[in-house]
Amino acid sequence: MASVPVIPIPGTGGYPMIGLGTFTIFEKTGSNDEVKEAVRCAIDSGYRSIDCALVYQNEDSVGQAIAEKISEGVVKREDLFVTTKLWDTHHNPANIRENFFKSLNKLKCGYVDLYLIHWPFGFEDGDEWFPMGKDGKARFSDHDYLDVWKGMEKLVDEGLVKAIGLSNFNISQTERVLQNCRIKPSNLQIEVHPYLSNKKLVDFCQANGISVTAYAPLGNPNRTWAGKDDPIVFEEPILKEIAERKKKSIAQVCLRFLLQRNIVVIPKSVTPKRIKENIDILDFELTEEEMKAIWSLDRGKRFYLESIAKGHKYYPFDE
């Protein structure tokens, strides 16, 4: 198999363009034991990038799998690119370092290659994942994400984190960070799939030297909140036709589409066959006509809204 291309990121050995996502919707689409086996399978299959987050509540499992593969001699720590994220209840700048260690102590991998601010808004400080009031509404904090960013920069200064970035920020928020930062964001992780091209935001980032990672690159049809009328990529005639012509799966076609847009992909799976299939996308190319056909599926359809945060001044989807 051809080696996975990497995107240069200062301070790192490069960000592999295909990685394993580990969001199992809080064990609803994969237990922590399954996540551990998925990471083991992924590393054996050639993955060198693992994407995590504290709020996924499975960093222990990821860390155990990484430690086992290192002890088995399959990889060295420096061969791997580990990404995780600062959760919304940990935005207090005074506590960012100690909250970072909540992830690092679970992952037990010495350092993190890429650390992201998970969302631009903050929930009430503490360790309750989604603090809600008696009125059924989220309890927010008012921390400015610029102050959060300054705390992230200090982690780079200490060598605890190789690179830092953002997740779920919009253009104006990303631009505000760019205009006020000491260390430039290396990456923005956002939802991108055939139904949501996110073209303006992707173009903005790439024009400003910020790499882009696509989460839910297949639209995550197994998400627990899917509506009965939501489109599903695996049922799209255009994608079926291209997949048959290329002798590839629809998933492989979707991932290749993003790769050819110079976007990093982190498909989530706990199924060994799919894990192996998702990295096997380097031996074919989509033609310009095939790319245009997939572009035509874009309908601005966003599946990840974090709707409980609507109303916060930093909610990113109002523009």
Coordinates of N, CA and C in Angstrom, one line a residue, residues 14-183:
G14 N 4.6 16.1 10.5 CA 3.6 16.1 9.4 C 2.4 15.4 9.9
Y15 N 1.3 15.9 9.4 CA -0.1 15.5 9.8 C -0.6 14.5 8.7
P16 N -0.7 13.2 9.0 CA -1.2 12.2 8.0 C -2.6 12.6 7.5
M17 N -2.8 12.5 6.2 CA -4.1 12.9 5.7 C -5.2 11.9 5.8
I18 N -4.9 10.7 6.4 CA -6.0 9.7 6.7 C -5.7 9.3 8.1
G19 N -6.8 9.5 9.0 CA -6.6 9.1 10.4 C -7.9 8.4 10.8
L20 N -7.8 7.8 12.0 CA -9.0 7.1 12.6 C -9.7 8.1 13.6
G21 N -11.0 8.3 13.4 CA -11.8 9.0 14.3 C -12.3 8.1 15.4
T22 N -12.5 8.6 16.6 CA -12.9 7.8 17.7 C -14.2 8.2 18.4
F23 N -15.0 9.1 17.8 CA -16.2 9.5 18.4 C -17.3 8.4 18.2
T24 N -17.6 7.7 19.2 CA -18.6 6.6 19.2 C -19.9 7.0 19.8
I25 N -20.1 8.4 19.8 CA -21.4 8.9 20.4 C -21.6 8.3 21.8
F26 N -20.5 8.5 22.6 CA -20.6 8.1 24.0 C -21.0 6.6 24.2
E27 N -20.3 5.8 23.5 CA -20.4 4.3 23.5 C -21.7 3.8 22.8
K28 N -22.4 4.7 22.2 CA -23.7 4.2 21.5 C -23.4 3.5 20.2
T29 N -22.3 3.8 19.6 CA -21.9 3.2 18.3 C -20.6 2.5 18.4
G30 N -20.2 2.1 19.6 CA -18.9 1.4 19.8 C -18.5 1.5 21.2
S31 N -18.4 0.4 21.9 CA -17.9 0.5 23.3 C -16.5 0.9 23.4
N32 N -16.0 1.2 24.6 CA -14.6 1.6 24.8 C -13.7 0.4 24.5
D33 N -14.1 -0.8 24.8 CA -13.3 -2.0 24.4 C -13.2 -2.1 22.9
E34 N -14.3 -1.8 22.2 CA -14.2 -1.8 20.7 C -13.4 -0.7 20.2
V35 N -13.4 0.5 20.8 CA -12.5 1.6 20.4 C -11.0 1.2 20.5
K36 N -10.7 0.5 21.7 CA -9.3 0.0 21.9 C -8.9 -0.9 20.7
E37 N -9.8 -1.9 20.4 CA -9.5 -2.8 19.3 C -9.4 -2.1 18.0
A38 N -10.2 -1.1 17.8 CA -10.2 -0.3 16.5 C -8.9 0.4 16.4
V39 N -8.4 1.0 17.4 CA -7.1 1.7 17.4 C -6.0 0.7 17.1
R40 N -6.0 -0.5 17.7 CA -5.0 -1.5 17.5 C -5.1 -1.9 16.0
C41 N -6.3 -2.2 15.5 CA -6.4 -2.6 14.1 C -5.9 -1.5 13.2
A42 N -6.3 -0.2 13.5 CA -5.9 0.9 12.6 C -4.4 1.0 12.5
I43 N -3.7 0.9 13.6 CA -2.2 1.0 13.6 C -1.6 -0.2 12.8
D44 N -2.2 -1.4 13.0 CA -1.7 -2.5 12.2 C -2.0 -2.3 10.7
S45 N -3.0 -1.6 10.4 CA -3.4 -1.4 9.0 C -2.7 -0.2 8.3
G46 N -1.8 0.5 9.1 CA -1.0 1.6 8.5 C -1.4 3.0 8.9
Y47 N -2.5 3.1 9.7 CA -2.8 4.4 10.2 C -1.8 4.9 11.2
R48 N -1.5 6.2 11.1 CA -0.5 6.8 12.0 C -1.1 8.0 12.6
S49 N -2.4 8.3 12.4 CA -3.1 9.4 13.0 C -4.3 8.9 13.7
I50 N -4.5 9.3 15.0 CA -5.6 9.0 15.8 C -6.2 10.3 16.3
D51 N -7.5 10.5 16.1 CA -8.2 11.7 16.5 C -9.1 11.4 17.7
C52 N -8.9 12.1 18.8 CA -9.6 11.9 20.1 C -10.2 13.2 20.6
A53 N -10.9 13.1 21.7 CA -11.4 14.2 22.4 C -11.7 13.8 23.8
L54 N -11.5 14.7 24.8 CA -11.8 14.3 26.2 C -13.3 13.9 26.3
V55 N -14.1 14.7 25.6 CA -15.6 14.5 25.8 C -16.1 13.2 25.2
Y56 N -15.3 12.5 24.3 CA -15.6 11.2 23.8 C -15.6 10.2 24.9
Q57 N -14.9 10.4 25.9 CA -14.9 9.6 27.1 C -14.3 8.2 26.8
N58 N -13.3 8.2 25.9 CA -12.7 6.9 25.6 C -11.2 7.0 25.4
E59 N -10.6 8.2 25.9 CA -9.2 8.4 25.7 C -8.3 7.3 26.4
D60 N -8.8 6.8 27.5 CA -8.1 5.7 28.2 C -7.9 4.5 27.3
S61 N -9.0 4.1 26.5 CA -8.9 3.0 25.6 C -8.0 3.3 24.5
V62 N -8.0 4.5 24.0 CA -7.1 4.9 22.9 C -5.6 4.8 23.4
G63 N -5.4 5.3 24.6 CA -4.1 5.3 25.2 C -3.5 3.9 25.4
Q64 N -4.4 3.0 25.9 CA -4.0 1.6 26.1 C -3.6 1.0 24.8
A65 N -4.4 1.2 23.7 CA -4.1 0.6 22.4 C -2.7 1.1 21.9
I66 N -2.5 2.4 22.0 CA -1.2 3.0 21.6 C -0.1 2.4 22.3
A67 N -0.2 2.3 23.7 CA 0.9 1.8 24.5 C 1.2 0.3 24.1
E68 N 0.1 -0.4 23.8 CA 0.4 -1.8 23.5 C 1.1 -1.9 22.1
K69 N 0.7 -1.1 21.2 CA 1.4 -1.2 19.9 C 2.8 -0.7 19.9
I70 N 3.1 0.3 20.8 CA 4.5 0.7 21.0 C 5.3 -0.4 21.7
S71 N 4.7 -1.1 22.7 CA 5.4 -2.1 23.4 C 5.6 -3.3 22.6
E72 N 4.7 -3.5 21.6 CA 4.9 -4.7 20.7 C 5.9 -4.4 19.6
G73 N 6.4 -3.1 19.5 CA 7.4 -2.8 18.5 C 6.8 -2.5 17.1
V74 N 5.5 -2.3 17.1 CA 4.8 -2.0 15.8 C 5.1 -0.6 15.3
V75 N 5.1 0.3 16.3 CA 5.3 1.7 16.1 C 6.1 2.3 17.2
K76 N 6.8 3.4 17.0 CA 7.3 4.3 18.0 C 6.4 5.4 18.2
R77 N 6.5 6.1 19.4 CA 5.6 7.2 19.7 C 5.8 8.3 18.6
E78 N 7.0 8.5 18.2 CA 7.2 9.6 17.2 C 6.6 9.3 15.8
D79 N 6.2 8.0 15.6 CA 5.6 7.6 14.3 C 4.1 8.0 14.3
L80 N 3.6 8.3 15.5 CA 2.1 8.6 15.6 C 1.8 10.1 15.7
F81 N 0.6 10.4 15.2 CA 0.1 11.8 15.3 C -1.2 11.7 16.1
V82 N -1.1 12.2 17.3 CA -2.3 12.1 18.2 C -2.9 13.5 18.4
T83 N -4.2 13.6 18.1 CA -5.0 14.8 18.2 C -6.0 14.6 19.3
T84 N -6.1 15.6 20.2 CA -7.3 15.6 21.1 C -7.7 17.1 21.3
K85 N -8.8 17.2 22.1 CA -9.5 18.5 22.1 C -9.8 19.0 23.6
L86 N -9.7 20.3 23.8 CA -10.1 20.9 25.0 C -11.6 21.1 25.0
W87 N -12.3 20.5 26.1 CA -13.7 20.5 26.1 C -14.3 21.9 26.5
D88 N -15.6 22.1 26.3 CA -16.2 23.4 26.4 C -16.4 23.8 27.9
T89 N -16.3 22.9 28.8 CA -16.4 23.2 30.3 C -15.0 23.5 30.9
H90 N -14.0 23.5 30.0 CA -12.6 23.7 30.5 C -12.0 25.0 29.9
H91 N -12.8 26.0 29.6 CA -12.3 27.2 28.9 C -11.7 28.2 29.8
N92 N -11.8 28.0 31.1 CA -11.2 29.0 32.0 C -9.7 29.0 31.8
P93 N -9.1 30.1 31.4 CA -7.7 30.2 31.1 C -6.8 29.8 32.2
A94 N -7.3 30.0 33.5 CA -6.4 29.6 34.6 C -6.3 28.1 34.8
N95 N -7.2 27.4 34.2 CA -7.2 25.9 34.4 C -7.0 25.1 33.1
I96 N -6.5 25.8 32.1 CA -6.4 25.0 30.8 C -5.3 24.0 30.9
R97 N -4.2 24.3 31.6 CA -3.1 23.4 31.7 C -3.5 22.1 32.5
E98 N -4.2 22.3 33.6 CA -4.6 21.1 34.4 C -5.7 20.3 33.6
N99 N -6.5 21.0 32.9 CA -7.5 20.3 32.1 C -6.9 19.6 30.9
F100 N -5.8 20.1 30.3 CA -5.1 19.4 29.3 C -4.6 18.1 29.8
F101 N -4.1 18.1 31.1 CA -3.5 16.9 31.7 C -4.6 15.8 31.9
K102 N -5.8 16.2 31.9 CA -6.9 15.2 32.1 C -6.9 14.3 30.8
S103 N -6.6 14.9 29.7 CA -6.5 14.1 28.5 C -5.1 13.4 28.4
L104 N -4.0 14.1 28.7 CA -2.7 13.5 28.6 C -2.5 12.3 29.5
N105 N -3.1 12.4 30.7 CA -3.0 11.3 31.7 C -3.8 10.1 31.3
K106 N -4.8 10.3 30.5 CA -5.6 9.2 30.0 C -4.8 8.5 28.8
L107 N -4.3 9.4 27.9 CA -3.7 8.9 26.7 C -2.3 8.3 27.0
K108 N -1.6 8.8 28.0 CA -0.3 8.3 28.5 C 0.7 8.2 27.3
C109 N 0.7 9.2 26.5 CA 1.6 9.2 25.3 C 2.6 10.2 25.3
G110 N 2.9 10.9 26.5 CA 4.0 11.8 26.7 C 3.7 13.2 26.2
Y111 N 3.1 13.4 25.1 CA 2.7 14.7 24.5 C 1.6 14.5 23.5
V112 N 1.0 15.6 23.1 CA 0.0 15.6 22.1 C 0.5 16.3 20.9
D113 N 0.3 15.7 19.7 CA 0.8 16.4 18.5 C -0.1 17.6 18.1
L114 N -1.4 17.5 18.2 CA -2.3 18.6 17.9 C -3.4 18.7 18.9
Y115 N -3.5 19.8 19.5 CA -4.6 20.1 20.5 C -5.5 21.2 20.0
L116 N -6.8 20.9 20.0 CA -7.8 21.8 19.4 C -8.7 22.3 20.5
I117 N -9.2 23.5 20.3 CA -10.4 24.0 21.0 C -11.6 23.4 20.4
H118 N -12.3 22.6 21.1 CA -13.4 21.8 20.5 C -14.5 22.6 19.9
W119 N -14.9 23.6 20.6 CA -16.0 24.6 20.2 C -15.6 26.0 20.6
P120 N -16.0 27.0 19.9 CA -15.6 28.4 20.3 C -16.3 28.9 21.6
F121 N -17.5 28.3 21.9 CA -18.2 28.7 23.1 C -17.9 27.8 24.3
G122 N -18.1 28.3 25.5 CA -17.8 27.6 26.7 C -19.1 27.3 27.5
F123 N -19.2 26.1 28.1 CA -20.2 25.8 29.1 C -19.6 26.2 30.4
E124 N -20.5 26.1 31.5 CA -20.1 26.5 32.8 C -18.8 25.6 33.2
D125 N -17.9 26.3 33.9 CA -16.6 25.6 34.3 C -16.9 24.4 35.2
G126 N -16.2 23.3 34.9 CA -16.3 22.1 35.7 C -16.2 20.9 34.9
D127 N -16.5 19.7 35.5 CA -16.4 18.4 34.8 C -17.7 17.8 34.4
E128 N -18.8 18.5 34.5 CA -20.0 18.0 34.0 C -20.1 18.3 32.5
W129 N -20.2 17.3 31.7 CA -20.0 17.5 30.2 C -20.9 18.5 29.6
F130 N -22.2 18.4 30.0 CA -23.2 19.3 29.4 C -24.1 19.9 30.5
P131 N -23.6 20.9 31.2 CA -24.3 21.4 32.4 C -25.6 22.1 32.0
M132 N -26.7 21.7 32.5 CA -28.0 22.2 32.2 C -28.7 22.8 33.4
G133 N -29.4 23.9 33.2 CA -30.2 24.5 34.3 C -31.5 23.8 34.5
K134 N -32.3 24.2 35.5 CA -33.6 23.6 35.8 C -34.6 24.0 34.6
D135 N -34.2 25.0 33.9 CA -35.1 25.4 32.8 C -34.8 24.6 31.5
G136 N -33.9 23.6 31.6 CA -33.6 22.8 30.5 C -32.6 23.4 29.5
K137 N -32.1 24.6 29.8 CA -31.1 25.3 29.0 C -29.7 25.1 29.5
A138 N -28.8 25.1 28.5 CA -27.3 25.0 28.9 C -26.9 26.1 29.8
R139 N -26.0 25.8 30.7 CA -25.4 26.8 31.6 C -24.1 27.2 30.9
F140 N -23.9 28.4 30.5 CA -22.7 28.8 29.8 C -21.7 29.5 30.7
S141 N -20.4 29.5 30.2 CA -19.4 30.4 30.7 C -19.2 31.5 29.7
D142 N -18.5 32.5 30.0 CA -18.4 33.7 29.1 C -16.9 33.9 28.7
H143 N -16.1 32.9 28.8 CA -14.7 33.0 28.5 C -14.5 33.3 27.0
D144 N -13.7 34.3 26.7 CA -13.4 34.7 25.3 C -12.4 33.6 24.7
Y145 N -12.7 33.1 23.6 CA -11.9 32.1 23.0 C -10.5 32.6 22.7
L146 N -10.3 34.0 22.6 CA -8.9 34.5 22.5 C -8.1 34.2 23.7
D147 N -8.8 34.3 24.9 CA -8.1 34.0 26.1 C -7.8 32.5 26.2
V148 N -8.7 31.7 25.7 CA -8.5 30.3 25.7 C -7.3 30.0 24.8
W149 N -7.2 30.7 23.7 CA -6.1 30.5 22.7 C -4.7 30.8 23.4
K150 N -4.7 31.8 24.2 CA -3.4 32.2 24.9 C -3.0 31.1 25.8
G151 N -4.0 30.4 26.4 CA -3.7 29.3 27.3 C -3.2 28.1 26.5
M152 N -3.7 27.9 25.3 CA -3.2 26.9 24.4 C -1.8 27.1 24.0
E153 N -1.5 28.4 23.7 CA -0.1 28.8 23.3 C 0.9 28.4 24.3
K154 N 0.5 28.5 25.6 CA 1.5 28.2 26.7 C 1.8 26.7 26.7
L155 N 0.9 25.9 26.3 CA 1.1 24.4 26.2 C 2.2 24.1 25.2
V156 N 2.2 24.9 24.1 CA 3.2 24.7 23.1 C 4.6 25.2 23.6
D157 N 4.6 26.3 24.3 CA 5.8 26.8 24.9 C 6.4 25.8 25.8
E158 N 5.6 25.0 26.5 CA 6.1 24.0 27.5 C 6.5 22.7 26.8
G159 N 6.2 22.5 25.5 CA 6.5 21.3 24.8 C 5.5 20.2 25.1
L160 N 4.4 20.5 25.7 CA 3.4 19.5 26.0 C 2.6 19.2 24.8
V161 N 2.5 20.2 23.9 CA 1.7 20.1 22.7 C 2.6 20.5 21.5
K162 N 2.6 19.8 20.4 CA 3.5 20.2 19.3 C 2.8 21.3 18.5
A163 N 1.5 21.2 18.3 CA 0.8 22.2 17.5 C -0.6 22.4 18.1
I164 N -1.2 23.5 17.8 CA -2.6 23.8 18.3 C -3.5 24.3 17.2
G165 N -4.8 24.1 17.4 CA -5.7 24.5 16.3 C -7.1 24.7 16.9
L166 N -8.1 24.7 16.0 CA -9.4 25.0 16.3 C -10.4 23.9 15.8
S167 N -11.6 23.9 16.3 CA -12.6 22.9 15.8 C -13.9 23.7 15.8
N168 N -14.7 23.6 14.8 CA -16.1 24.1 14.7 C -16.1 25.6 14.8
F169 N -15.0 26.3 14.4 CA -15.0 27.8 14.4 C -15.4 28.2 13.0
N170 N -16.1 29.3 12.9 CA -16.5 29.8 11.5 C -15.4 30.8 11.0
I171 N -15.7 31.4 9.9 CA -14.6 32.2 9.2 C -14.3 33.4 10.1
S172 N -15.3 34.2 10.6 CA -15.0 35.4 11.4 C -14.3 35.0 12.7
Q173 N -14.6 33.9 13.3 CA -14.0 33.5 14.5 C -12.5 33.1 14.3
T174 N -12.3 32.3 13.2 CA -11.0 31.9 12.8 C -10.1 33.1 12.5
E175 N -10.7 34.0 11.8 CA -9.9 35.3 11.4 C -9.6 36.1 12.6
R176 N -10.5 36.1 13.6 CA -10.2 36.9 14.8 C -9.0 36.3 15.6
V177 N -8.9 34.9 15.6 CA -7.8 34.3 16.2 C -6.5 34.6 15.5
L178 N -6.6 34.5 14.1 CA -5.4 34.8 13.3 C -4.9 36.2 13.6
Q179 N -5.8 37.2 13.8 CA -5.4 38.6 13.9 C -4.8 38.9 15.3
N180 N -5.1 38.0 16.3 CA -4.7 38.2 17.7 C -3.8 37.2 18.3
C181 N -3.3 36.3 17.5 CA -2.5 35.2 18.1 C -1.0 35.4 18.1
R182 N -0.3 34.7 18.9 CA 1.2 34.7 18.9 C 1.6 33.5 18.1
I183 N 0.9 32.3 18.3 CA 1.1 31.1 17.5 C -0.1 30.9 16.6

